[in-house]
Amino acid sequence: MVTHSTYIAQDRCLRCGGFMVPEEIREVNQMGWRCVMCGEHIDPLILEHRRQMATPEGARQLIAKREKAKLN
C-alpha cells in the first residue's frame, strides 16, 4: 500500500500544477491531499488504484471487482 508520505514530496497538483494542502479524510481516518486550484483529491487508496491500473493485470482485477459490486 502506498502511504501518504510517498506523496508528501509532491506539493504541486499533477493535474493542474496548483498547490496541494493536507486534508483529513474522516471516513477512513487518514490524511490525504487536496489541490486548492482544481480540487483534485489524492489519498493512499487513490494512489494504490492508480498504481494497479498502470498494469494490465491490475486493471483487470479492479474492473472485475467493480463489476462484481454492481451485481450485488
mmJSON file of the N, C-alpha and C atoms, coordinates in Angstrom:
{"data_MODEL":{"atom_site":{
"group_PDB":["ATOM","ATOM","ATOM","ATOM","ATOM","ATOM","ATOM","ATOM","ATOM","ATOM","ATOM","ATOM","ATOM","ATOM","ATOM","ATOM","ATOM","ATOM","ATOM","ATOM","ATOM","ATOM","ATOM","ATOM","ATOM","ATOM","ATOM","ATOM","ATOM","ATOM","ATOM","ATOM","ATOM","ATOM","ATOM","ATOM","ATOM","ATOM","ATOM","ATOM","ATOM","ATOM","ATOM","ATOM","ATOM","ATOM","ATOM","ATOM","ATOM","ATOM","ATOM","ATOM","ATOM","ATOM","ATOM","ATOM","ATOM","ATOM","ATOM","ATOM","ATOM","ATOM","ATOM","ATOM","ATOM","ATOM","ATOM","ATOM","ATOM","ATOM","ATOM","ATOM","ATOM","ATOM","ATOM","ATOM","ATOM","ATOM","ATOM","ATOM","ATOM","ATOM","ATOM","ATOM","ATOM","ATOM","ATOM","ATOM","ATOM","ATOM","ATOM","ATOM","ATOM","ATOM","ATOM","ATOM","ATOM","ATOM","ATOM","ATOM","ATOM","ATOM","ATOM","ATOM","ATOM","ATOM","ATOM","ATOM","ATOM","ATOM","ATOM","ATOM","ATOM","ATOM","ATOM","ATOM","ATOM","ATOM","ATOM","ATOM","ATOM","ATOM","ATOM","ATOM","ATOM","ATOM","ATOM","ATOM","ATOM","ATOM","ATOM","ATOM","ATOM","ATOM","ATOM","ATOM","ATOM","ATOM","ATOM","ATOM","ATOM","ATOM","ATOM","ATOM","ATOM","ATOM","ATOM","ATOM","ATOM","ATOM","ATOM","ATOM","ATOM","ATOM","ATOM","ATOM","ATOM","ATOM","ATOM","ATOM","ATOM","ATOM","ATOM","ATOM","ATOM","ATOM","ATOM","ATOM","ATOM","ATOM","ATOM","ATOM","ATOM","ATOM","ATOM","ATOM","ATOM","ATOM","ATOM","ATOM","ATOM","ATOM","ATOM","ATOM","ATOM","ATOM","ATOM","ATOM","ATOM","ATOM","ATOM","ATOM","ATOM","ATOM","ATOM","ATOM","ATOM","ATOM","ATOM","ATOM","ATOM","ATOM","ATOM","ATOM","ATOM","ATOM","ATOM","ATOM","ATOM","ATOM","ATOM","ATOM","ATOM","ATOM","ATOM","ATOM"],
"id":[1,2,3,4,5,6,7,8,9,10,11,12,13,14,15,16,17,18,19,20,21,22,23,24,25,26,27,28,29,30,31,32,33,34,35,36,37,38,39,40,41,42,43,44,45,46,47,48,49,50,51,52,53,54,55,56,57,58,59,60,61,62,63,64,65,66,67,68,69,70,71,72,73,74,75,76,77,78,79,80,81,82,83,84,85,86,87,88,89,90,91,92,93,94,95,96,97,98,99,100,101,102,103,104,105,106,107,108,109,110,111,112,113,114,115,116,117,118,119,120,121,122,123,124,125,126,127,128,129,130,131,132,133,134,135,136,137,138,139,140,141,142,143,144,145,146,147,148,149,150,151,152,153,154,155,156,157,158,159,160,161,162,163,164,165,166,167,168,169,170,171,172,173,174,175,176,177,178,179,180,181,182,183,184,185,186,187,188,189,190,191,192,193,194,195,196,197,198,199,200,201,202,203,204,205,206,207,208,209,210,211,212,213,214,215,216],
"type_symbol":["N","C","C","N","C","C","N","C","C","N","C","C","N","C","C","N","C","C","N","C","C","N","C","C","N","C","C","N","C","C","N","C","C","N","C","C","N","C","C","N","C","C","N","C","C","N","C","C","N","C","C","N","C","C","N","C","C","N","C","C","N","C","C","N","C","C","N","C","C","N","C","C","N","C","C","N","C","C","N","C","C","N","C","C","N","C","C","N","C","C","N","C","C","N","C","C","N","C","C","N","C","C","N","C","C","N","C","C","N","C","C","N","C","C","N","C","C","N","C","C","N","C","C","N","C","C","N","C","C","N","C","C","N","C","C","N","C","C","N","C","C","N","C","C","N","C","C","N","C","C","N","C","C","N","C","C","N","C","C","N","C","C","N","C","C","N","C","C","N","C","C","N","C","C","N","C","C","N","C","C","N","C","C","N","C","C","N","C","C","N","C","C","N","C","C","N","C","C","N","C","C","N","C","C","N","C","C","N","C","C","N","C","C","N","C","C"],
"label_atom_id":["N","CA","C","N","CA","C","N","CA","C","N","CA","C","N","CA","C","N","CA","C","N","CA","C","N","CA","C","N","CA","C","N","CA","C","N","CA","C","N","CA","C","N","CA","C","N","CA","C","N","CA","C","N","CA","C","N","CA","C","N","CA","C","N","CA","C","N","CA","C","N","CA","C","N","CA","C","N","CA","C","N","CA","C","N","CA","C","N","CA","C","N","CA","C","N","CA","C","N","CA","C","N","CA","C","N","CA","C","N","CA","C","N","CA","C","N","CA","C","N","CA","C","N","CA","C","N","CA","C","N","CA","C","N","CA","C","N","CA","C","N","CA","C","N","CA","C","N","CA","C","N","CA","C","N","CA","C","N","CA","C","N","CA","C","N","CA","C","N","CA","C","N","CA","C","N","CA","C","N","CA","C","N","CA","C","N","CA","C","N","CA","C","N","CA","C","N","CA","C","N","CA","C","N","CA","C","N","CA","C","N","CA","C","N","CA","C","N","CA","C","N","CA","C","N","CA","C","N","CA","C","N","CA","C","N","CA","C","N","CA","C","N","CA","C","N","CA","C","N","CA","C"],
"label_alt_id":[null,null,null,null,null,null,null,null,null,null,null,null,null,null,null,null,null,null,null,null,null,null,null,null,null,null,null,null,null,null,null,null,null,null,null,null,null,null,null,null,null,null,null,null,null,null,null,null,null,null,null,null,null,null,null,null,null,null,null,null,null,null,null,null,null,null,null,null,null,null,null,null,null,null,null,null,null,null,null,null,null,null,null,null,null,null,null,null,null,null,null,null,null,null,null,null,null,null,null,null,null,null,null,null,null,null,null,null,null,null,null,null,null,null,null,null,null,null,null,null,null,null,null,null,null,null,null,null,null,null,null,null,null,null,null,null,null,null,null,null,null,null,null,null,null,null,null,null,null,null,null,null,null,null,null,null,null,null,null,null,null,null,null,null,null,null,null,null,null,null,null,null,null,null,null,null,null,null,null,null,null,null,null,null,null,null,null,null,null,null,null,null,null,null,null,null,null,null,null,null,null,null,null,null,null,null,null,null,null,null,null,null,null,null,null,null],
"label_comp_id":["MET","MET","MET","VAL","VAL","VAL","THR","THR","THR","HIS","HIS","HIS","SER","SER","SER","THR","THR","THR","TYR","TYR","TYR","ILE","ILE","ILE","ALA","ALA","ALA","GLN","GLN","GLN","ASP","ASP","ASP","ARG","ARG","ARG","CYS","CYS","CYS","LEU","LEU","LEU","ARG","ARG","ARG","CYS","CYS","CYS","GLY","GLY","GLY","GLY","GLY","GLY","PHE","PHE","PHE","MET","MET","MET","VAL","VAL","VAL","PRO","PRO","PRO","GLU","GLU","GLU","GLU","GLU","GLU","ILE","ILE","ILE","ARG","ARG","ARG","GLU","GLU","GLU","VAL","VAL","VAL","ASN","ASN","ASN","GLN","GLN","GLN","MET","MET","MET","GLY","GLY","GLY","TRP","TRP","TRP","ARG","ARG","ARG","CYS","CYS","CYS","VAL","VAL","VAL","MET","MET","MET","CYS","CYS","CYS","GLY","GLY","GLY","GLU","GLU","GLU","HIS","HIS","HIS","ILE","ILE","ILE","ASP","ASP","ASP","PRO","PRO","PRO","LEU","LEU","LEU","ILE","ILE","ILE","LEU","LEU","LEU","GLU","GLU","GLU","HIS","HIS","HIS","ARG","ARG","ARG","ARG","ARG","ARG","GLN","GLN","GLN","MET","MET","MET","ALA","ALA","ALA","THR","THR","THR","PRO","PRO","PRO","GLU","GLU","GLU","GLY","GLY","GLY","ALA","ALA","ALA","ARG","ARG","ARG","GLN","GLN","GLN","LEU","LEU","LEU","ILE","ILE","ILE","ALA","ALA","ALA","LYS","LYS","LYS","ARG","ARG","ARG","GLU","GLU","GLU","LYS","LYS","LYS","ALA","ALA","ALA","LYS","LYS","LYS","LEU","LEU","LEU","ASN","ASN","ASN"],
"label_asym_id":["A","A","A","A","A","A","A","A","A","A","A","A","A","A","A","A","A","A","A","A","A","A","A","A","A","A","A","A","A","A","A","A","A","A","A","A","A","A","A","A","A","A","A","A","A","A","A","A","A","A","A","A","A","A","A","A","A","A","A","A","A","A","A","A","A","A","A","A","A","A","A","A","A","A","A","A","A","A","A","A","A","A","A","A","A","A","A","A","A","A","A","A","A","A","A","A","A","A","A","A","A","A","A","A","A","A","A","A","A","A","A","A","A","A","A","A","A","A","A","A","A","A","A","A","A","A","A","A","A","A","A","A","A","A","A","A","A","A","A","A","A","A","A","A","A","A","A","A","A","A","A","A","A","A","A","A","A","A","A","A","A","A","A","A","A","A","A","A","A","A","A","A","A","A","A","A","A","A","A","A","A","A","A","A","A","A","A","A","A","A","A","A","A","A","A","A","A","A","A","A","A","A","A","A","A","A","A","A","A","A","A","A","A","A","A","A"],
"label_entity_id":["1","1","1","1","1","1","1","1","1","1","1","1","1","1","1","1","1","1","1","1","1","1","1","1","1","1","1","1","1","1","1","1","1","1","1","1","1","1","1","1","1","1","1","1","1","1","1","1","1","1","1","1","1","1","1","1","1","1","1","1","1","1","1","1","1","1","1","1","1","1","1","1","1","1","1","1","1","1","1","1","1","1","1","1","1","1","1","1","1","1","1","1","1","1","1","1","1","1","1","1","1","1","1","1","1","1","1","1","1","1","1","1","1","1","1","1","1","1","1","1","1","1","1","1","1","1","1","1","1","1","1","1","1","1","1","1","1","1","1","1","1","1","1","1","1","1","1","1","1","1","1","1","1","1","1","1","1","1","1","1","1","1","1","1","1","1","1","1","1","1","1","1","1","1","1","1","1","1","1","1","1","1","1","1","1","1","1","1","1","1","1","1","1","1","1","1","1","1","1","1","1","1","1","1","1","1","1","1","1","1","1","1","1","1","1","1"],
"label_seq_id":[1,1,1,2,2,2,3,3,3,4,4,4,5,5,5,6,6,6,7,7,7,8,8,8,9,9,9,10,10,10,11,11,11,12,12,12,13,13,13,14,14,14,15,15,15,16,16,16,17,17,17,18,18,18,19,19,19,20,20,20,21,21,21,22,22,22,23,23,23,24,24,24,25,25,25,26,26,26,27,27,27,28,28,28,29,29,29,30,30,30,31,31,31,32,32,32,33,33,33,34,34,34,35,35,35,36,36,36,37,37,37,38,38,38,39,39,39,40,40,40,41,41,41,42,42,42,43,43,43,44,44,44,45,45,45,46,46,46,47,47,47,48,48,48,49,49,49,50,50,50,51,51,51,52,52,52,53,53,53,54,54,54,55,55,55,56,56,56,57,57,57,58,58,58,59,59,59,60,60,60,61,61,61,62,62,62,63,63,63,64,64,64,65,65,65,66,66,66,67,67,67,68,68,68,69,69,69,70,70,70,71,71,71,72,72,72],
"pdbx_PDB_ins_code":[null,null,null,null,null,null,null,null,null,null,null,null,null,null,null,null,null,null,null,null,null,null,null,null,null,null,null,null,null,null,null,null,null,null,null,null,null,null,null,null,null,null,null,null,null,null,null,null,null,null,null,null,null,null,null,null,null,null,null,null,null,null,null,null,null,null,null,null,null,null,null,null,null,null,null,null,null,null,null,null,null,null,null,null,null,null,null,null,null,null,null,null,null,null,null,null,null,null,null,null,null,null,null,null,null,null,null,null,null,null,null,null,null,null,null,null,null,null,null,null,null,null,null,null,null,null,null,null,null,null,null,null,null,null,null,null,null,null,null,null,null,null,null,null,null,null,null,null,null,null,null,null,null,null,null,null,null,null,null,null,null,null,null,null,null,null,null,null,null,null,null,null,null,null,null,null,null,null,null,null,null,null,null,null,null,null,null,null,null,null,null,null,null,null,null,null,null,null,null,null,null,null,null,null,null,null,null,null,null,null,null,null,null,null,null,null],
"Cartn_x":[0.849,0.0,0.89,0.516,1.265,0.832,1.781,1.442,1.469,0.809,0.76,2.133,3.064,4.407,5.115,4.672,5.219,4.885,3.737,3.257,3.639,4.126,4.374,5.394,6.336,7.335,6.712,5.546,4.876,3.907,4.324,3.441,2.682,2.823,2.117,1.183,0.008,-1.0,-0.513,-0.663,-0.27,-1.244,-2.46,-3.463,-3.281,-3.147,-3.128,-1.893,-1.071,0.109,-0.157,-1.396,-1.76,-1.134,-1.312,-0.734,-1.591,-0.955,-1.643,-1.55,-2.677,-2.713,-3.184,-2.692,-3.151,-4.622,-5.325,-6.747,-7.091,-7.793,-8.202,-9.372,-9.299,-10.388,-11.019,-12.083,-12.674,-13.26,-13.778,-14.402,-13.433,-12.173,-11.18,-10.086,-10.237,-9.295,-7.858,-7.705,-6.396,-6.222,-4.99,-4.709,-4.555,-5.061,-4.914,-4.447,-4.531,-4.115,-5.195,-5.398,-6.384,-5.718,-5.983,-5.451,-6.353,-5.744,-6.536,-7.032,-6.459,-6.867,-8.012,-7.821,-8.81,-9.614,-9.221,-9.967,-9.582,-8.558,-8.084,-7.823,-8.3,-8.071,-7.127,-6.15,-5.205,-5.137,-5.241,-5.062,-4.392,-4.009,-3.298,-4.071,-5.391,-6.179,-6.196,-6.362,-6.336,-4.988,-3.908,-2.576,-2.377,-2.89,-2.773,-3.557,-4.776,-5.571,-4.9,-4.34,-3.632,-2.418,-1.725,-0.57,-1.016,-2.118,-2.626,-3.122,-3.737,-4.261,-3.136,-1.923,-0.787,-0.376,-0.824,-0.517,-1.806,-1.744,-2.959,-3.638,-2.855,-3.449,-4.136,-3.502,-4.104,-5.395,-5.412,-6.619,-7.744,-7.436,-8.471,-9.052,-8.192,-8.666,-9.585,-9.202,-10.046,-11.377,-11.358,-12.6,-13.491,-12.912,-13.696,-14.348,-13.624,-14.201,-15.355,-15.191,-16.233,-17.487,-17.306,-18.443,-19.157,-18.4,-18.989,-19.812,-19.322,-20.048,-21.352,-21.375,-22.596,-23.678,-23.269,-24.227,-24.885,-24.259,-24.808,-25.807],
"Cartn_y":[-1.181,0.0,1.238,2.204,3.46,4.334,4.901,5.769,7.214,8.076,9.481,10.127,9.574,10.143,9.989,9.025,8.878,10.103,10.674,11.805,13.142,13.162,14.415,15.299,14.693,15.477,16.219,15.782,16.398,17.451,18.719,19.764,20.457,19.95,20.5,19.448,19.895,19.012,18.472,17.18,16.573,16.927,17.323,17.667,19.093,20.073,21.48,22.258,21.679,22.379,23.25,23.228,24.025,23.494,24.235,23.895,22.85,21.789,20.722,20.976,20.818,21.004,19.705,19.402,18.201,18.343,17.219,17.223,15.908,15.997,14.799,14.144,12.828,12.05,11.297,11.812,11.276,9.888,9.572,8.267,7.115,7.324,6.26,6.633,7.768,8.237,8.279,8.903,9.054,10.489,10.813,12.115,11.939,12.902,12.933,14.315,14.605,15.896,16.429,17.75,18.398,19.587,19.752,20.888,22.096,23.232,24.437,25.065,24.687,25.256,24.466,23.16,22.374,21.413,21.214,20.331,18.866,18.539,17.154,16.594,15.366,14.693,13.524,13.396,12.278,11.692,10.377,9.69,8.348,7.615,6.351,5.363,5.281,4.341,4.752,6.032,6.523,6.211,6.468,6.195,4.709,3.854,2.408,1.973,2.474,2.121,2.604,3.797,4.299,3.437,2.987,2.114,0.792,0.239,-1.027,-0.87,0.26,0.49,0.644,0.876,1.032,-0.304,-1.422,-2.737,-3.362,-4.085,-4.708,-5.652,-6.453,-7.396,-6.662,-5.622,-4.829,-4.172,-3.672,-3.042,-4.063,-5.259,-6.302,-6.651,-6.75,-7.085,-6.001,-4.733,-3.648,-3.593,-3.785,-3.755,-4.927,-6.105,-7.273,-7.032,-6.431,-6.119,-5.139,-4.144,-3.137,-3.78,-4.657,-5.332,-6.248,-6.946,-7.825,-7.014,-5.851,-4.993,-4.496,-4.243,-3.78,-4.853,-6.119,-7.219,-7.442,-7.013,-7.233,-6.226],
"Cartn_z":[0.0,0.0,0.0,-0.774,-0.828,0.337,1.04,2.162,1.723,2.492,2.103,2.173,2.937,2.984,1.638,0.822,-0.517,-1.352,-1.102,-1.899,-1.294,-0.067,0.642,-0.079,-0.794,-1.509,-2.689,-3.132,-4.268,-3.747,-3.72,-3.215,-4.335,-5.553,-6.7,-7.28,-7.667,-8.25,-9.593,-9.794,-11.063,-12.175,-11.832,-12.831,-13.35,-12.429,-12.859,-12.421,-11.559,-11.066,-9.856,-9.353,-8.183,-6.902,-5.827,-4.527,-3.825,-3.332,-2.61,-1.11,-0.416,1.029,1.681,2.892,3.595,3.973,3.933,4.271,4.96,6.075,6.803,6.089,5.931,5.353,6.508,7.02,8.252,8.09,6.897,6.687,6.942,6.626,6.786,7.775,8.433,9.446,8.91,7.74,7.109,6.642,6.305,5.713,4.209,3.486,2.04,1.637,0.358,-0.174,-1.103,-1.085,-1.954,-2.623,-3.915,-4.661,-4.425,-4.081,-3.83,-5.129,-6.271,-7.56,-8.203,-8.377,-9.129,-8.263,-6.997,-6.113,-6.195,-6.965,-7.062,-5.666,-5.404,-4.121,-4.345,-3.471,-3.508,-2.107,-2.021,-0.747,-1.033,-0.009,-0.247,-1.119,-0.966,-1.762,-3.235,-3.51,-4.891,-5.532,-4.805,-5.345,-5.62,-4.737,-4.936,-6.168,-6.337,-7.518,-8.797,-8.777,-9.965,-10.278,-9.241,-9.454,-10.079,-9.573,-10.107,-11.539,-11.843,-13.192,-14.218,-13.756,-14.667,-15.287,-14.701,-15.259,-15.78,-16.893,-17.437,-16.447,-15.726,-14.767,-13.625,-13.114,-12.042,-12.489,-13.713,-14.251,-14.361,-14.849,-14.956,-13.589,-12.584,-11.241,-10.688,-10.842,-10.338,-11.068,-12.38,-13.159,-12.769,-12.556,-12.14,-10.783,-9.848,-8.532,-8.671,-9.528,-9.738,-10.332,-11.324,-11.95,-10.957,-10.127,-9.118,-8.121,-7.731,-6.788,-7.401,-8.704,-9.37,-9.352,-9.419,-9.44,-8.083,-7.025,-5.674,-5.318],
"occupancy":[1.0,1.0,1.0,1.0,1.0,1.0,1.0,1.0,1.0,1.0,1.0,1.0,1.0,1.0,1.0,1.0,1.0,1.0,1.0,1.0,1.0,1.0,1.0,1.0,1.0,1.0,1.0,1.0,1.0,1.0,1.0,1.0,1.0,1.0,1.0,1.0,1.0,1.0,1.0,1.0,1.0,1.0,1.0,1.0,1.0,1.0,1.0,1.0,1.0,1.0,1.0,1.0,1.0,1.0,1.0,1.0,1.0,1.0,1.0,1.0,1.0,1.0,1.0,1.0,1.0,1.0,1.0,1.0,1.0,1.0,1.0,1.0,1.0,1.0,1.0,1.0,1.0,1.0,1.0,1.0,1.0,1.0,1.0,1.0,1.0,1.0,1.0,1.0,1.0,1.0,1.0,1.0,1.0,1.0,1.0,1.0,1.0,1.0,1.0,1.0,1.0,1.0,1.0,1.0,1.0,1.0,1.0,1.0,1.0,1.0,1.0,1.0,1.0,1.0,1.0,1.0,1.0,1.0,1.0,1.0,1.0,1.0,1.0,1.0,1.0,1.0,1.0,1.0,1.0,1.0,1.0,1.0,1.0,1.0,1.0,1.0,1.0,1.0,1.0,1.0,1.0,1.0,1.0,1.0,1.0,1.0,1.0,1.0,1.0,1.0,1.0,1.0,1.0,1.0,1.0,1.0,1.0,1.0,1.0,1.0,1.0,1.0,1.0,1.0,1.0,1.0,1.0,1.0,1.0,1.0,1.0,1.0,1.0,1.0,1.0,1.0,1.0,1.0,1.0,1.0,1.0,1.0,1.0,1.0,1.0,1.0,1.0,1.0,1.0,1.0,1.0,1.0,1.0,1.0,1.0,1.0,1.0,1.0,1.0,1.0,1.0,1.0,1.0,1.0,1.0,1.0,1.0,1.0,1.0,1.0,1.0,1.0,1.0,1.0,1.0,1.0],
"B_iso_or_equiv":[0.0,0.0,0.0,0.0,0.0,0.0,0.0,0.0,0.0,0.0,0.0,0.0,0.0,0.0,0.0,0.0,0.0,0.0,0.0,0.0,0.0,0.0,0.0,0.0,0.0,0.0,0.0,0.0,0.0,0.0,0.0,0.0,0.0,0.0,0.0,0.0,0.0,0.0,0.0,0.0,0.0,0.0,0.0,0.0,0.0,0.0,0.0,0.0,0.0,0.0,0.0,0.0,0.0,0.0,0.0,0.0,0.0,0.0,0.0,0.0,0.0,0.0,0.0,0.0,0.0,0.0,0.0,0.0,0.0,0.0,0.0,0.0,0.0,0.0,0.0,0.0,0.0,0.0,0.0,0.0,0.0,0.0,0.0,0.0,0.0,0.0,0.0,0.0,0.0,0.0,0.0,0.0,0.0,0.0,0.0,0.0,0.0,0.0,0.0,0.0,0.0,0.0,0.0,0.0,0.0,0.0,0.0,0.0,0.0,0.0,0.0,0.0,0.0,0.0,0.0,0.0,0.0,0.0,0.0,0.0,0.0,0.0,0.0,0.0,0.0,0.0,0.0,0.0,0.0,0.0,0.0,0.0,0.0,0.0,0.0,0.0,0.0,0.0,0.0,0.0,0.0,0.0,0.0,0.0,0.0,0.0,0.0,0.0,0.0,0.0,0.0,0.0,0.0,0.0,0.0,0.0,0.0,0.0,0.0,0.0,0.0,0.0,0.0,0.0,0.0,0.0,0.0,0.0,0.0,0.0,0.0,0.0,0.0,0.0,0.0,0.0,0.0,0.0,0.0,0.0,0.0,0.0,0.0,0.0,0.0,0.0,0.0,0.0,0.0,0.0,0.0,0.0,0.0,0.0,0.0,0.0,0.0,0.0,0.0,0.0,0.0,0.0,0.0,0.0,0.0,0.0,0.0,0.0,0.0,0.0,0.0,0.0,0.0,0.0,0.0,0.0],
"pdbx_formal_charge":[null,null,null,null,null,null,null,null,null,null,null,null,null,null,null,null,null,null,null,null,null,null,null,null,null,null,null,null,null,null,null,null,null,null,null,null,null,null,null,null,null,null,null,null,null,null,null,null,null,null,null,null,null,null,null,null,null,null,null,null,null,null,null,null,null,null,null,null,null,null,null,null,null,null,null,null,null,null,null,null,null,null,null,null,null,null,null,null,null,null,null,null,null,null,null,null,null,null,null,null,null,null,null,null,null,null,null,null,null,null,null,null,null,null,null,null,null,null,null,null,null,null,null,null,null,null,null,null,null,null,null,null,null,null,null,null,null,null,null,null,null,null,null,null,null,null,null,null,null,null,null,null,null,null,null,null,null,null,null,null,null,null,null,null,null,null,null,null,null,null,null,null,null,null,null,null,null,null,null,null,null,null,null,null,null,null,null,null,null,null,null,null,null,null,null,null,null,null,null,null,null,null,null,null,null,null,null,null,null,null,null,null,null,null,null,null],
"auth_seq_id":[1,1,1,2,2,2,3,3,3,4,4,4,5,5,5,6,6,6,7,7,7,8,8,8,9,9,9,10,10,10,11,11,11,12,12,12,13,13,13,14,14,14,15,15,15,16,16,16,17,17,17,18,18,18,19,19,19,20,20,20,21,21,21,22,22,22,23,23,23,24,24,24,25,25,25,26,26,26,27,27,27,28,28,28,29,29,29,30,30,30,31,31,31,32,32,32,33,33,33,34,34,34,35,35,35,36,36,36,37,37,37,38,38,38,39,39,39,40,40,40,41,41,41,42,42,42,43,43,43,44,44,44,45,45,45,46,46,46,47,47,47,48,48,48,49,49,49,50,50,50,51,51,51,52,52,52,53,53,53,54,54,54,55,55,55,56,56,56,57,57,57,58,58,58,59,59,59,60,60,60,61,61,61,62,62,62,63,63,63,64,64,64,65,65,65,66,66,66,67,67,67,68,68,68,69,69,69,70,70,70,71,71,71,72,72,72],
"auth_comp_id":["MET","MET","MET","VAL","VAL","VAL","THR","THR","THR","HIS","HIS","HIS","SER","SER","SER","THR","THR","THR","TYR","TYR","TYR","ILE","ILE","ILE","ALA","ALA","ALA","GLN","GLN","GLN","ASP","ASP","ASP","ARG","ARG","ARG","CYS","CYS","CYS","LEU","LEU","LEU","ARG","ARG","ARG","CYS","CYS","CYS","GLY","GLY","GLY","GLY","GLY","GLY","PHE","PHE","PHE","MET","MET","MET","VAL","VAL","VAL","PRO","PRO","PRO","GLU","GLU","GLU","GLU","GLU","GLU","ILE","ILE","ILE","ARG","ARG","ARG","GLU","GLU","GLU","VAL","VAL","VAL","ASN","ASN","ASN","GLN","GLN","GLN","MET","MET","MET","GLY","GLY","GLY","TRP","TRP","TRP","ARG","ARG","ARG","CYS","CYS","CYS","VAL","VAL","VAL","MET","MET","MET","CYS","CYS","CYS","GLY","GLY","GLY","GLU","GLU","GLU","HIS","HIS","HIS","ILE","ILE","ILE","ASP","ASP","ASP","PRO","PRO","PRO","LEU","LEU","LEU","ILE","ILE","ILE","LEU","LEU","LEU","GLU","GLU","GLU","HIS","HIS","HIS","ARG","ARG","ARG","ARG","ARG","ARG","GLN","GLN","GLN","MET","MET","MET","ALA","ALA","ALA","THR","THR","THR","PRO","PRO","PRO","GLU","GLU","GLU","GLY","GLY","GLY","ALA","ALA","ALA","ARG","ARG","ARG","GLN","GLN","GLN","LEU","LEU","LEU","ILE","ILE","ILE","ALA","ALA","ALA","LYS","LYS","LYS","ARG","ARG","ARG","GLU","GLU","GLU","LYS","LYS","LYS","ALA","ALA","ALA","LYS","LYS","LYS","LEU","LEU","LEU","ASN","ASN","ASN"],
"auth_asym_id":["A","A","A","A","A","A","A","A","A","A","A","A","A","A","A","A","A","A","A","A","A","A","A","A","A","A","A","A","A","A","A","A","A","A","A","A","A","A","A","A","A","A","A","A","A","A","A","A","A","A","A","A","A","A","A","A","A","A","A","A","A","A","A","A","A","A","A","A","A","A","A","A","A","A","A","A","A","A","A","A","A","A","A","A","A","A","A","A","A","A","A","A","A","A","A","A","A","A","A","A","A","A","A","A","A","A","A","A","A","A","A","A","A","A","A","A","A","A","A","A","A","A","A","A","A","A","A","A","A","A","A","A","A","A","A","A","A","A","A","A","A","A","A","A","A","A","A","A","A","A","A","A","A","A","A","A","A","A","A","A","A","A","A","A","A","A","A","A","A","A","A","A","A","A","A","A","A","A","A","A","A","A","A","A","A","A","A","A","A","A","A","A","A","A","A","A","A","A","A","A","A","A","A","A","A","A","A","A","A","A","A","A","A","A","A","A"],
"auth_atom_id":["N","CA","C","N","CA","C","N","CA","C","N","CA","C","N","CA","C","N","CA","C","N","CA","C","N","CA","C","N","CA","C","N","CA","C","N","CA","C","N","CA","C","N","CA","C","N","CA","C","N","CA","C","N","CA","C","N","CA","C","N","CA","C","N","CA","C","N","CA","C","N","CA","C","N","CA","C","N","CA","C","N","CA","C","N","CA","C","N","CA","C","N","CA","C","N","CA","C","N","CA","C","N","CA","C","N","CA","C","N","CA","C","N","CA","C","N","CA","C","N","CA","C","N","CA","C","N","CA","C","N","CA","C","N","CA","C","N","CA","C","N","CA","C","N","CA","C","N","CA","C","N","CA","C","N","CA","C","N","CA","C","N","CA","C","N","CA","C","N","CA","C","N","CA","C","N","CA","C","N","CA","C","N","CA","C","N","CA","C","N","CA","C","N","CA","C","N","CA","C","N","CA","C","N","CA","C","N","CA","C","N","CA","C","N","CA","C","N","CA","C","N","CA","C","N","CA","C","N","CA","C","N","CA","C","N","CA","C","N","CA","C","N","CA","C","N","CA","C","N","CA","C"],
"pdbx_PDB_model_num":[1,1,1,1,1,1,1,1,1,1,1,1,1,1,1,1,1,1,1,1,1,1,1,1,1,1,1,1,1,1,1,1,1,1,1,1,1,1,1,1,1,1,1,1,1,1,1,1,1,1,1,1,1,1,1,1,1,1,1,1,1,1,1,1,1,1,1,1,1,1,1,1,1,1,1,1,1,1,1,1,1,1,1,1,1,1,1,1,1,1,1,1,1,1,1,1,1,1,1,1,1,1,1,1,1,1,1,1,1,1,1,1,1,1,1,1,1,1,1,1,1,1,1,1,1,1,1,1,1,1,1,1,1,1,1,1,1,1,1,1,1,1,1,1,1,1,1,1,1,1,1,1,1,1,1,1,1,1,1,1,1,1,1,1,1,1,1,1,1,1,1,1,1,1,1,1,1,1,1,1,1,1,1,1,1,1,1,1,1,1,1,1,1,1,1,1,1,1,1,1,1,1,1,1,1,1,1,1,1,1,1,1,1,1,1,1]
}}}
